[in-house]
Short mmCIF file of C-alpha atoms in Angstrom, two decimals:
data_model
loop_
_atom_site.label_atom_id
_atom_site.label_comp_id
_atom_site.label_asym_id
_atom_site.label_seq_id
_atom_site.Cartn_x
_atom_site.Cartn_y
_atom_site.Cartn_z
CA MET A 1 -7.99 15.66 -47.68
CA GLU A 2 -4.32 14.82 -47.89
CA ARG A 3 -3.64 11.46 -49.45
CA PRO A 4 -1.47 8.99 -47.51
CA GLY A 5 2.00 8.49 -48.77
CA PRO A 6 3.82 5.25 -49.58
CA ALA A 7 5.37 5.08 -46.10
CA SER A 8 1.94 5.43 -44.46
CA LEU A 9 0.48 2.72 -46.70
CA ALA A 10 3.36 0.44 -45.91
CA ARG A 11 2.94 0.90 -42.17
CA GLY A 12 -0.81 0.28 -42.50
CA ALA A 13 -0.17 -2.93 -44.44
CA LEU A 14 2.30 -4.19 -41.84
CA LEU A 15 -0.14 -3.41 -39.07
CA TRP A 16 -2.93 -5.26 -40.88
CA ALA A 17 -0.62 -8.27 -41.38
CA ALA A 18 0.21 -8.30 -37.69
CA PHE A 19 -3.56 -8.27 -36.93
CA ALA A 20 -4.45 -10.93 -39.48
CA VAL A 21 -1.82 -13.55 -38.59
CA PRO A 22 -3.31 -14.51 -35.15
CA ALA A 23 -6.83 -14.34 -36.58
CA LEU A 24 -6.02 -16.89 -39.31
CA THR A 25 -3.71 -19.23 -37.36
CA ALA A 26 -5.40 -19.50 -34.00
CA ASP A 27 -8.11 -21.81 -35.25
CA ARG A 28 -5.68 -23.99 -37.20
CA VAL A 29 -3.40 -24.64 -34.21
CA GLY A 30 -6.34 -25.43 -31.92
CA LEU A 31 -6.28 -22.30 -29.78
CA ASN A 32 -9.91 -21.43 -30.71
CA GLU A 33 -12.99 -23.33 -31.61
CA PRO A 34 -13.09 -23.96 -35.36
CA ARG A 35 -15.05 -21.31 -37.23
CA PRO A 36 -16.47 -21.21 -40.74
CA GLY A 37 -14.32 -19.68 -43.47
CA TRP A 38 -16.70 -16.79 -44.07
CA GLN A 39 -16.38 -15.69 -40.42
CA GLN A 40 -12.59 -15.66 -40.73
CA ALA A 41 -12.87 -13.68 -43.93
CA VAL A 42 -15.16 -11.09 -42.34
CA GLY A 43 -12.74 -10.77 -39.39
CA VAL A 44 -9.79 -10.18 -41.72
CA VAL A 45 -11.76 -7.46 -43.58
CA VAL A 46 -12.75 -5.72 -40.36
CA LEU A 47 -9.14 -5.81 -39.16
CA ALA A 48 -8.08 -4.27 -42.45
CA GLY A 49 -10.48 -1.38 -41.89
CA ALA A 50 -9.21 -0.94 -38.34
CA ALA A 51 -5.60 -0.80 -39.54
CA ALA A 52 -6.58 1.74 -42.22
CA VAL A 53 -8.18 4.22 -39.81
CA SER A 54 -5.92 3.60 -36.81
CA ARG A 55 -3.79 6.72 -37.46
CA ARG A 56 -6.52 9.28 -38.12
CA LEU A 57 -9.38 7.72 -36.14
CA PRO A 58 -7.84 5.54 -33.40
CA LEU A 59 -11.11 5.43 -31.43
CA VAL A 60 -12.95 4.01 -34.44
CA ALA A 61 -10.26 1.41 -34.97
CA PHE A 62 -10.49 0.26 -31.36
CA GLY A 63 -14.31 0.12 -31.63
CA LEU A 64 -14.15 -2.09 -34.70
CA VAL A 65 -11.80 -4.60 -33.10
CA ALA A 66 -13.78 -4.60 -29.86
CA ALA A 67 -17.03 -5.28 -31.78
CA LEU A 68 -15.31 -8.11 -33.66
CA SER A 69 -14.04 -9.60 -30.37
CA LEU A 70 -17.48 -9.42 -28.75
CA ALA A 71 -19.02 -11.08 -31.80
CA ALA A 72 -16.51 -13.94 -31.56
CA ALA A 73 -16.70 -14.40 -27.78
CA PRO A 74 -19.13 -12.80 -25.30
CA ALA A 75 -16.35 -12.58 -22.71
CA LEU A 76 -14.27 -10.42 -25.13
CA PHE A 77 -11.30 -12.72 -24.70
CA THR A 78 -10.20 -14.45 -27.87
CA ILE A 79 -6.80 -15.49 -29.11
CA SER A 80 -7.67 -14.50 -32.69
CA TYR A 81 -8.38 -10.82 -31.97
CA GLY A 82 -6.80 -10.27 -28.54
CA PRO A 83 -3.45 -8.97 -29.90
CA ALA A 84 -5.26 -6.57 -32.26
CA LEU A 85 -7.44 -5.34 -29.38
CA GLY A 86 -4.37 -4.58 -27.18
CA VAL A 87 -2.45 -2.87 -30.01
CA CYS A 88 -5.47 -0.69 -30.91
CA ALA A 89 -5.87 0.29 -27.24
CA LEU A 90 -2.17 1.26 -27.16
CA LEU A 91 -2.54 3.34 -30.33
CA LEU A 92 -5.66 4.96 -28.91
CA GLY A 93 -3.73 6.18 -25.84
CA LEU A 94 -0.79 7.24 -28.03
CA ARG A 95 -2.73 9.16 -30.69
CA ALA A 96 -5.90 10.46 -28.99
CA ALA A 97 -5.45 13.67 -27.05
CA ARG A 98 -8.59 13.39 -24.90
CA ALA A 99 -9.22 10.64 -22.38
CA ARG A 100 -12.99 10.92 -21.93
CA PRO A 101 -14.00 9.37 -25.36
CA ALA A 102 -11.80 6.39 -24.66
CA LEU A 103 -13.26 5.88 -21.20
CA VAL A 104 -16.79 6.12 -22.62
CA CYS A 105 -15.84 3.56 -25.27
CA PHE A 106 -14.48 1.18 -22.60
CA ALA A 107 -17.64 1.55 -20.59
CA ALA A 108 -19.82 0.88 -23.64
CA VAL A 109 -17.81 -2.25 -24.53
CA GLY A 110 -18.19 -3.49 -20.93
CA CYS A 111 -21.96 -2.86 -20.96
CA VAL A 112 -22.49 -4.58 -24.31
CA GLY A 113 -20.39 -7.57 -23.24
CA ALA A 114 -22.23 -7.89 -19.93
CA ALA A 115 -25.61 -7.70 -21.66
CA ARG A 116 -24.55 -10.29 -24.29
CA SER A 117 -23.25 -12.66 -21.57
CA ALA A 118 -26.47 -12.28 -19.57
CA LEU A 119 -28.68 -12.97 -22.61
CA MET A 120 -26.67 -15.62 -24.49
CA GLY A 121 -24.07 -17.03 -22.08
CA ALA A 122 -24.44 -20.35 -20.35
CA ASP A 123 -23.15 -19.01 -17.05
CA PRO A 124 -23.15 -15.12 -17.09
CA ALA A 125 -21.18 -14.51 -13.89
CA PRO A 126 -17.84 -16.15 -14.87
CA GLU A 127 -18.14 -14.72 -18.41
CA CYS A 128 -18.61 -11.22 -16.98
CA PHE A 129 -15.58 -11.62 -14.75
CA VAL A 130 -13.48 -12.79 -17.71
CA MET A 131 -14.77 -9.92 -19.83
CA ALA A 132 -13.94 -7.38 -17.09
CA GLY A 133 -10.43 -8.77 -16.72
CA THR A 134 -9.86 -8.72 -20.49
CA LEU A 135 -11.15 -5.15 -20.70
CA LEU A 136 -8.87 -4.07 -17.84
CA PHE A 137 -5.64 -5.88 -18.71
CA GLY A 138 -6.08 -6.06 -22.48
CA CYS A 139 -7.51 -2.57 -23.09
CA VAL A 140 -7.15 -0.15 -20.16
CA PHE A 141 -3.54 -0.99 -19.29
CA PRO A 142 -2.28 -0.64 -22.90
CA TRP A 143 -4.29 2.59 -23.27
CA LEU A 144 -2.63 4.00 -20.12
CA GLY A 145 0.77 2.97 -21.43
CA GLY A 146 0.06 4.82 -24.71
CA ARG A 147 -1.04 7.94 -22.90
CA TYR A 148 2.09 7.89 -20.71
CA TRP A 149 4.24 7.50 -23.84
CA ARG A 150 2.44 10.37 -25.56
CA GLN A 151 2.71 12.73 -22.54
CA SER A 152 6.41 11.91 -22.11
CA ARG A 153 7.12 12.86 -25.74
CA GLU A 154 5.09 16.06 -25.44
CA LEU A 155 6.88 17.00 -22.23
CA ALA A 156 10.26 16.40 -23.88
CA GLU A 157 9.30 18.70 -26.75
CA GLU A 158 7.89 21.30 -24.33
CA GLY A 159 11.09 21.07 -22.32
CA TRP A 160 13.20 22.02 -25.34
CA LEU A 161 10.85 24.90 -26.18
CA ARG A 162 10.92 26.09 -22.61
CA ALA A 163 14.73 25.96 -22.57
CA ALA A 164 14.80 28.09 -25.71
CA ARG A 165 12.35 30.59 -24.20
CA LEU A 166 14.43 30.74 -21.02
CA GLU A 167 17.52 31.50 -23.05
CA ASP A 168 15.69 34.32 -24.83
CA GLU A 169 14.30 35.68 -21.55
CA THR A 170 17.76 35.55 -20.02
CA ARG A 171 19.23 37.44 -22.96
CA PHE A 172 16.43 40.04 -22.82
CA ALA A 173 16.91 40.38 -19.06
CA GLU A 174 20.64 40.98 -19.47
CA GLU A 175 19.99 43.61 -22.11
CA GLY A 176 17.36 45.27 -19.93
CA ALA A 177 19.75 45.23 -16.96
CA LYS A 178 22.44 46.88 -19.07
CA LEU A 179 20.01 49.57 -20.17
CA ARG A 180 18.82 50.18 -16.64
CA GLU A 181 22.40 50.39 -15.41
CA ARG A 182 23.26 52.91 -18.08
CA ALA A 183 20.18 54.95 -17.18
CA ARG A 184 21.12 54.76 -13.50
CA ILE A 185 24.64 55.95 -14.24
CA ALA A 186 23.32 58.81 -16.38
CA GLN A 187 20.80 59.73 -13.70
CA ASP A 188 23.51 59.73 -11.02
CA MET A 189 25.69 61.90 -13.24
CA HIS A 190 22.77 64.30 -13.65
CA ASP A 191 22.18 64.53 -9.91
CA SER A 192 25.81 64.81 -8.84
CA LEU A 193 26.99 67.09 -11.69
CA GLY A 194 23.88 69.24 -11.31
CA HIS A 195 24.64 69.61 -7.63
CA GLU A 196 28.27 70.52 -8.26
CA LEU A 197 27.36 73.03 -10.99
CA SER A 198 24.86 74.60 -8.65
CA LEU A 199 27.54 75.01 -6.05
CA ILE A 200 29.89 76.51 -8.65
CA ALA A 201 27.20 78.98 -9.61
CA LEU A 202 26.67 79.76 -5.92
CA ARG A 203 30.37 80.47 -5.39
CA ALA A 204 30.46 82.60 -8.51
CA GLY A 205 27.52 84.60 -7.18
CA ALA A 206 29.26 85.06 -3.86
CA LEU A 207 32.41 86.20 -5.70
CA GLN A 208 30.39 88.63 -7.79
CA VAL A 209 29.20 90.55 -4.73
CA ALA A 210 32.49 90.39 -2.81
CA HIS A 211 34.00 93.77 -1.70
CA GLY A 212 37.13 95.15 -3.31
CA LEU A 213 36.56 93.38 -6.68
CA GLY A 214 36.95 95.29 -9.92
CA ASP A 215 34.23 95.59 -12.54
CA GLU A 216 36.04 93.26 -14.91
CA HIS A 217 36.30 90.57 -12.27
CA ARG A 218 32.65 91.05 -11.30
CA ALA A 219 31.65 90.66 -14.96
CA ALA A 220 33.74 87.50 -15.19
CA ALA A 221 32.16 86.12 -12.05
CA ALA A 222 28.71 86.95 -13.47
CA ASP A 223 29.59 85.19 -16.73
CA LEU A 224 30.82 82.19 -14.75
CA ARG A 225 27.66 82.07 -12.78
CA ALA A 226 25.48 82.30 -15.91
CA ALA A 227 27.53 79.62 -17.69
CA ALA A 228 27.21 77.24 -14.67
CA ALA A 229 23.47 77.83 -14.56
CA ASP A 230 23.10 77.30 -18.29
CA ALA A 231 25.22 74.08 -18.12
CA THR A 232 22.96 72.85 -15.32
CA ASP A 233 19.86 73.48 -17.44
CA ARG A 234 21.32 71.77 -20.47
CA LEU A 235 22.36 68.76 -18.37
CA HIS A 236 18.86 68.63 -16.96
CA ARG A 237 17.29 68.63 -20.38
CA ILE A 238 19.60 66.05 -21.89
CA ILE A 239 19.70 63.47 -19.14
CA GLY A 240 16.58 64.37 -17.09
CA VAL A 241 14.31 62.29 -19.35
CA LEU A 242 15.96 59.18 -17.90
CA ARG A 243 14.15 59.89 -14.66
CA GLU A 244 11.19 57.97 -16.07
CA ASP A 245 12.82 54.85 -14.56
CA ASP A 246 12.95 56.43 -11.07
CA ASP A 247 10.08 54.20 -9.92
CA GLU A 248 12.51 51.25 -9.86
CA PRO A 249 14.28 50.30 -6.67
CA VAL A 250 17.21 52.49 -5.73
CA PRO A 251 20.59 50.90 -6.41
CA LEU A 252 22.39 49.56 -3.37
CA ALA A 253 25.71 51.32 -4.14
CA PRO A 254 26.46 53.72 -1.23
CA ALA A 255 27.03 57.40 -1.75
CA GLY A 256 30.51 58.78 -1.56
CA GLU A 257 29.75 60.90 1.50
CA THR A 258 27.37 61.03 4.41
CA LEU A 259 24.51 63.52 4.85
CA GLU A 260 26.55 65.61 7.27
CA GLN A 261 29.51 65.77 4.92
CA LEU A 262 27.17 66.76 2.05
CA VAL A 263 25.74 69.62 4.14
CA ALA A 264 29.22 70.73 5.24
CA ARG A 265 30.51 70.82 1.65
CA ALA A 266 27.46 72.86 0.56
CA ALA A 267 28.12 75.31 3.43
CA GLU A 268 31.77 75.66 2.41
CA SER A 269 30.59 76.55 -1.10
CA GLY A 270 28.63 79.55 0.25
CA LEU A 271 25.19 78.05 0.66
CA PRO A 272 23.67 79.27 3.97
CA VAL A 273 22.79 75.79 5.20
CA ARG A 274 22.69 74.47 8.77
CA TRP A 275 22.87 70.87 9.95
CA ALA A 276 20.23 70.04 12.64
CA ALA A 277 20.49 66.30 13.29
CA GLY A 278 18.38 64.76 16.04
CA HIS A 279 19.58 63.04 19.16
CA ASP A 280 19.37 59.64 17.53
CA PRO A 281 22.01 58.75 14.94
CA PRO A 282 20.89 58.65 11.30
CA ALA A 283 20.68 55.55 9.19
CA ASP A 284 23.70 53.33 8.85
CA PRO A 285 26.07 54.69 6.22
CA GLY A 286 25.94 52.81 2.90
CA ASP A 287 22.57 51.15 3.29
CA VAL A 288 19.51 51.75 1.12
CA ALA A 289 17.98 54.34 3.47
CA GLU A 290 21.24 56.36 3.67
CA ARG A 291 21.57 56.27 -0.15
CA LEU A 292 18.01 57.45 -0.73
CA LEU A 293 18.22 60.16 1.98
CA HIS A 294 21.45 61.37 0.40
CA ARG A 295 19.68 61.76 -2.98
CA VAL A 296 16.78 63.64 -1.42
CA THR A 297 19.03 66.05 0.46
CA ARG A 298 21.27 66.68 -2.53
CA GLU A 299 18.30 67.39 -4.83
CA ALA A 300 16.75 69.72 -2.24
CA LEU A 301 20.02 71.67 -1.73
CA THR A 302 20.48 71.94 -5.51
CA ASN A 303 16.99 73.36 -5.90
CA ALA A 304 17.54 75.79 -3.06
CA ALA A 305 20.78 77.05 -4.57
CA ARG A 306 19.22 77.48 -8.00
CA HIS A 307 15.76 78.80 -7.14
CA ALA A 308 16.29 80.54 -3.82
CA PRO A 309 19.83 81.95 -3.78
CA GLY A 310 20.75 83.46 -0.43
CA ALA A 311 17.86 81.83 1.43
CA PRO A 312 18.81 80.08 4.69
CA VAL A 313 18.43 76.30 4.58
CA VAL A 314 18.03 73.88 7.52
CA VAL A 315 18.63 70.15 7.18
CA ALA A 316 17.07 68.12 10.01
CA VAL A 317 17.59 64.35 10.31
CA THR A 318 15.74 62.17 12.83
CA ALA A 319 16.32 58.44 13.20
CA ARG A 320 13.73 56.08 14.66
CA ALA A 321 13.54 52.37 15.23
CA ALA A 322 11.40 51.90 12.14
CA GLY A 323 13.25 54.26 9.82
CA THR A 324 14.84 57.66 9.23
CA SER A 325 13.33 60.99 8.15
CA VAL A 326 15.02 64.06 6.68
CA THR A 327 13.53 67.57 6.37
CA ILE A 328 15.11 70.31 4.21
CA THR A 329 13.52 73.73 4.77
CA SER A 330 14.56 76.83 2.82
CA GLY A 331 13.52 80.45 3.48
CA ARG A 332 12.91 83.40 1.20
CA ALA A 333 15.50 84.16 -1.52
CA THR A 334 17.67 87.25 -1.08
CA ARG A 335 18.93 87.43 -4.68
CA ASP A 336 17.42 86.92 -8.11
CA ALA A 337 16.92 83.26 -8.96
CA SER A 338 17.77 81.48 -12.20
CA PRO A 339 14.82 81.14 -14.63
CA PRO A 340 13.07 77.74 -14.34
CA SER A 341 14.09 75.18 -16.95
CA GLY A 342 10.67 73.67 -17.25
CA GLY A 343 11.67 70.20 -16.04
CA GLY A 344 10.53 69.58 -12.51
CA THR A 345 11.05 65.82 -12.74
CA GLY A 346 13.67 65.61 -9.96
CA LEU A 347 11.16 65.69 -7.07
CA LEU A 348 8.75 63.43 -8.96
CA GLY A 349 11.50 60.84 -9.37
CA LEU A 350 12.38 61.04 -5.72
CA ARG A 351 8.75 60.65 -4.74
CA ALA A 352 8.49 57.51 -6.81
CA ALA A 353 11.74 56.10 -5.38
CA VAL A 354 10.73 56.76 -1.76
CA THR A 355 7.17 55.43 -2.06
CA SER A 356 8.38 52.30 -3.95
CA ILE A 357 10.01 51.02 -0.76
CA GLY A 358 7.15 51.97 1.53
CA GLY A 359 8.30 55.47 2.52
CA GLU A 360 6.63 58.90 2.59
CA PHE A 361 7.54 62.01 0.62
CA GLU A 362 6.28 65.57 0.83
CA ALA A 363 7.41 68.66 -1.12
CA GLY A 364 5.75 72.05 -1.32
CA ARG A 365 5.52 75.69 -0.15
CA HIS A 366 6.23 76.30 3.53
CA ALA A 367 5.84 79.82 5.01
CA GLU A 368 7.92 82.06 2.75
CA GLY A 369 10.07 79.31 1.36
CA PHE A 370 9.98 75.66 0.43
CA ARG A 371 10.15 72.40 2.39
CA VAL A 372 11.04 68.80 1.35
CA ARG A 373 10.35 66.00 3.83
CA ALA A 374 11.10 62.29 3.28
CA TYR A 375 10.67 59.27 5.54
CA VAL A 376 12.48 56.07 4.57
CA PRO A 377 11.70 52.89 6.49
CA ARG A 378 14.55 50.60 7.57
CA GLN A 379 15.05 47.92 4.91
CA ARG A 380 15.05 44.29 5.99
CA THR A 381 17.38 41.92 4.22
CA ALA A 382 15.48 38.77 5.05
CA VAL A 383 13.80 37.42 1.96
CA THR A 384 11.38 34.54 1.99
CA PRO A 385 12.42 32.10 -0.72
CA PRO A 386 9.66 31.41 -3.23
CA ARG A 387 8.03 28.05 -3.11
CA PRO A 388 9.45 25.96 -5.93
CA ALA A 389 6.90 25.11 -8.60
CA ARG A 390 6.26 21.44 -9.25
CA ALA A 391 7.79 20.26 -12.49
CA PRO A 392 5.23 19.39 -15.18
CA PHE A 393 6.83 15.95 -15.68
CA THR A 394 6.39 15.17 -11.97
CA GLN A 395 2.69 16.03 -12.22
CA VAL A 396 2.28 13.84 -15.29
CA ARG A 397 4.12 10.96 -13.62
CA ARG A 398 1.92 11.29 -10.57
CA ARG A 399 -1.27 11.24 -12.66
CA VAL A 400 -0.05 8.23 -14.62
CA ALA A 401 0.99 6.45 -11.44
CA ILE A 402 -2.46 7.10 -9.90
CA GLY A 403 -4.12 5.78 -13.06
CA LEU A 404 -2.00 2.68 -13.18
CA GLY A 405 -2.43 2.10 -9.46
CA THR A 406 -6.20 2.45 -9.71
CA ALA A 407 -6.33 0.07 -12.69
CA ALA A 408 -4.08 -2.42 -10.88
CA GLY A 409 -6.29 -2.19 -7.77
CA VAL A 410 -9.38 -2.81 -9.84
CA GLY A 411 -7.66 -5.71 -11.57
CA VAL A 412 -6.67 -7.30 -8.27
CA ALA A 413 -10.24 -6.85 -7.01
CA LEU A 414 -11.61 -8.51 -10.19
CA VAL A 415 -9.16 -11.36 -10.00
CA GLY A 416 -10.00 -11.87 -6.34
CA ALA A 417 -13.71 -11.80 -7.11
CA ALA A 418 -13.26 -14.23 -9.95
CA PHE A 419 -11.26 -16.62 -7.75
CA GLY A 420 -13.93 -16.32 -5.01
CA TRP A 421 -16.67 -17.13 -7.52
CA TYR A 422 -14.66 -20.04 -8.92
CA ALA A 423 -14.08 -21.46 -5.43
CA TYR A 424 -17.76 -21.05 -4.52
CA ALA A 425 -18.99 -22.66 -7.76
CA GLU A 426 -16.57 -25.57 -7.51
CA THR A 427 -17.11 -26.35 -3.85
CA HIS A 428 -20.91 -26.09 -4.17
CA SER A 429 -21.06 -28.59 -6.97
CA VAL A 430 -19.51 -31.49 -5.07
CA LEU A 431 -21.50 -34.74 -4.81
CA GLU A 432 -20.13 -36.91 -2.06
CA PRO A 433 -19.24 -40.48 -3.21
CA ALA A 434 -21.40 -41.95 -0.39
CA ALA A 435 -24.37 -39.99 -1.67
CA TYR A 436 -23.67 -41.06 -5.26
CA THR A 437 -23.76 -44.75 -4.22
CA GLU A 438 -27.20 -44.32 -2.63
CA LEU A 439 -28.69 -43.10 -5.87
CA ARG A 440 -30.72 -45.85 -7.58
CA LEU A 441 -31.57 -46.03 -11.28
CA GLY A 442 -35.27 -45.40 -11.82
CA ALA A 443 -35.61 -43.16 -8.79
CA PRO A 444 -37.86 -40.10 -9.28
CA THR A 445 -36.11 -36.83 -10.13
CA ALA A 446 -37.52 -35.02 -7.06
CA GLU A 447 -36.18 -37.73 -4.76
CA VAL A 448 -32.71 -37.64 -6.38
CA GLU A 449 -32.52 -33.81 -6.27
CA ARG A 450 -32.87 -33.84 -2.46
CA MET A 451 -29.49 -35.54 -2.28
CA LEU A 452 -27.77 -33.32 -4.90
CA PRO A 453 -25.68 -30.19 -4.16
CA ASP A 454 -26.84 -26.62 -4.87
CA ARG A 455 -25.10 -26.33 -8.26
CA ASP A 456 -23.93 -28.55 -11.10
CA VAL A 457 -20.66 -28.14 -12.96
CA ASN A 458 -20.41 -25.22 -15.36
CA ASP A 459 -17.74 -26.78 -17.57
CA PRO A 460 -18.56 -30.50 -17.74
CA PRO A 461 -15.95 -32.96 -19.15
CA ASP A 462 -18.10 -34.00 -22.13
CA ASP A 463 -15.08 -35.17 -24.10
CA ARG A 464 -14.14 -37.80 -21.51
CA ALA A 465 -17.64 -38.98 -20.67
CA PRO A 466 -19.39 -41.93 -22.39
CA ALA A 467 -22.22 -41.29 -24.80
CA PRO A 468 -25.37 -40.29 -22.89
CA PRO A 469 -28.71 -42.04 -23.32
CA ARG A 470 -30.74 -40.64 -26.22
CA GLY A 471 -33.16 -37.94 -25.19
CA ALA A 472 -31.85 -37.72 -21.61
CA GLU A 473 -30.78 -34.59 -19.77
CA CYS A 474 -27.45 -35.06 -18.03
CA ARG A 475 -25.89 -33.18 -15.17
CA TYR A 476 -22.29 -33.28 -13.93
CA TYR A 477 -21.03 -33.05 -10.34
CA ARG A 478 -17.57 -33.00 -8.88
CA ALA A 479 -16.44 -35.94 -6.80
CA SER A 480 -14.05 -33.80 -4.72
CA GLY A 481 -13.72 -30.17 -3.60
CA GLU A 482 -10.07 -29.81 -4.59
CA LEU A 483 -9.28 -26.70 -6.66
CA PHE A 484 -6.90 -26.29 -9.59
CA VAL A 485 -6.53 -29.98 -10.12
CA SER A 486 -8.39 -32.44 -12.30
CA VAL A 487 -10.84 -34.48 -10.25
CA ASP A 488 -13.41 -37.19 -11.06
CA HIS A 489 -16.91 -36.19 -12.01
CA PHE A 490 -20.29 -37.94 -11.58
CA ARG A 491 -22.77 -37.80 -14.44
CA LEU A 492 -26.49 -38.25 -13.75
CA CYS A 493 -28.92 -38.49 -16.67
CA PHE A 494 -32.66 -37.95 -16.29
CA ASP A 495 -35.48 -38.80 -18.63
CA ALA A 496 -39.29 -38.75 -18.12
CA GLY A 497 -38.81 -37.59 -14.51
CA ARG A 498 -36.59 -40.52 -13.48
CA LEU A 499 -32.86 -41.23 -13.13
CA VAL A 500 -31.93 -43.36 -16.14
CA ALA A 501 -28.12 -43.41 -15.98
CA LYS A 502 -25.24 -42.67 -13.59
CA ASP A 503 -21.56 -42.67 -14.65
CA VAL A 504 -18.16 -41.83 -13.24
CA VAL A 505 -15.94 -39.61 -15.46
CA PRO A 506 -12.32 -39.89 -14.31
CA GLY A 507 -10.06 -36.83 -14.20
CA VAL A 508 -7.38 -36.01 -16.72
CA GLY A 509 -4.43 -38.36 -16.49
CA MET A 510 -6.33 -41.05 -14.57
CA SER A 511 -6.99 -44.48 -15.90
CA GLY A 512 -10.23 -46.30 -15.80
CA GLU A 513 -9.36 -47.68 -12.35
CA GLY A 514 -11.06 -44.75 -10.69
CA ARG A 515 -14.32 -45.41 -12.57
CA GLU A 516 -14.18 -49.10 -11.79
CA GLU A 517 -13.58 -48.28 -8.15
CA TYR A 518 -16.67 -46.03 -7.94
CA GLU A 519 -18.75 -48.45 -9.97
CA GLU A 520 -17.73 -51.28 -7.66
CA PHE A 521 -18.45 -49.07 -4.63
CA ALA A 522 -21.86 -48.14 -6.11
CA ARG A 523 -22.92 -51.77 -6.42
#
């Protein structure tokens, strides 16, 4: 186990001093009932243990101070240990990650305090209310404040880490975008240059069989055709591997020419191709569908020129409300074709590109030739914005606000219940002055009790009352039902089943005139 350093020991000593000062001075200044010296010494030792374990075991520290407070006062409220109890609750919320152990500890303290008040308290109900209020305002509220403080610090640290991760992700995304753009450019170079080289080879082939051409010129045309075919194959092998990314969305950059212009240029180069557009116009030039259809048609014409030279080709385009389809059909070759290069990834890349946006793609043998058919749906530009995610700090603030609101509501309910009990106890312990005057010394206890209220006073003014008769049992009753003010009290003392004494105890700040008035009235 790692030993605590000097700074940790110094903080623990300061915390213990802060705990011990109220415990040692509260009795001397009259804020608590005087206690023996050994009890104060035990309290200081327990507080020292709580301060020592408050960092590593905050729940144990809070339990020690709570047990000490319950031992000193059944209602948990004591000036000597109240500050230590609140500070330990704050440290518990600040240093403990889980909330359930703290809640269980609070519930255990409340149950023990209620049981102790019921078994040993003079009036359990008020003591239980005081204990509940102390537990709520002196323990739960500081604990919630500590948890909020802890969560705010963790969120701040997580925010910095998240910002760093976002910067890294942004940098990686930029690098990935650059790589994809380079791959797209290389792929477009492969498709366009391959198409142009195929047309060059096609023109060289037409020149080779032209009438009136000498043998030397025919050999040069044959060499030109072979060189163009070989350049096309090399280009395919070098850049064709980049077609692995063809499953990504097609770039939105429009092609340099329309489908009809592409077919016309291929026909001018000597390819026997025919344009057969439908009655409906094709896709709008420059949009995603037009771009993708242009790629499909260019690849199909290139394959027809390389693998089926001299075969007639028909390009049919049909536009519908939902999209556009293009069909390129080639017949049987009339001349020898170039040997296959072993790639075959062009059509696979086109299939992936078409199906990635919800289209359909077909390529295969048809009659004596080959047919490529692609259907591209019309792309909609409306994009539903994503629902913004709730910030973590907002969620934490909401949870803390709910916790504080719940605790405040419980506190208000407890205070209201305590006030209601106080008002009930005070108003039901009032002995009317007229009834007091009718009480005669020596009357039987049963006769006197018929004239008394339901309850007697819970906190009698013993310090202001005269000395009671020896061996007598005395009861105190309020002379008025006023609340929150000092009122006169009546004291009735019973012995051997009879009323042996009756006295008037004046309220705080009153002279003996009130007692004389009641005594005179009683005569």
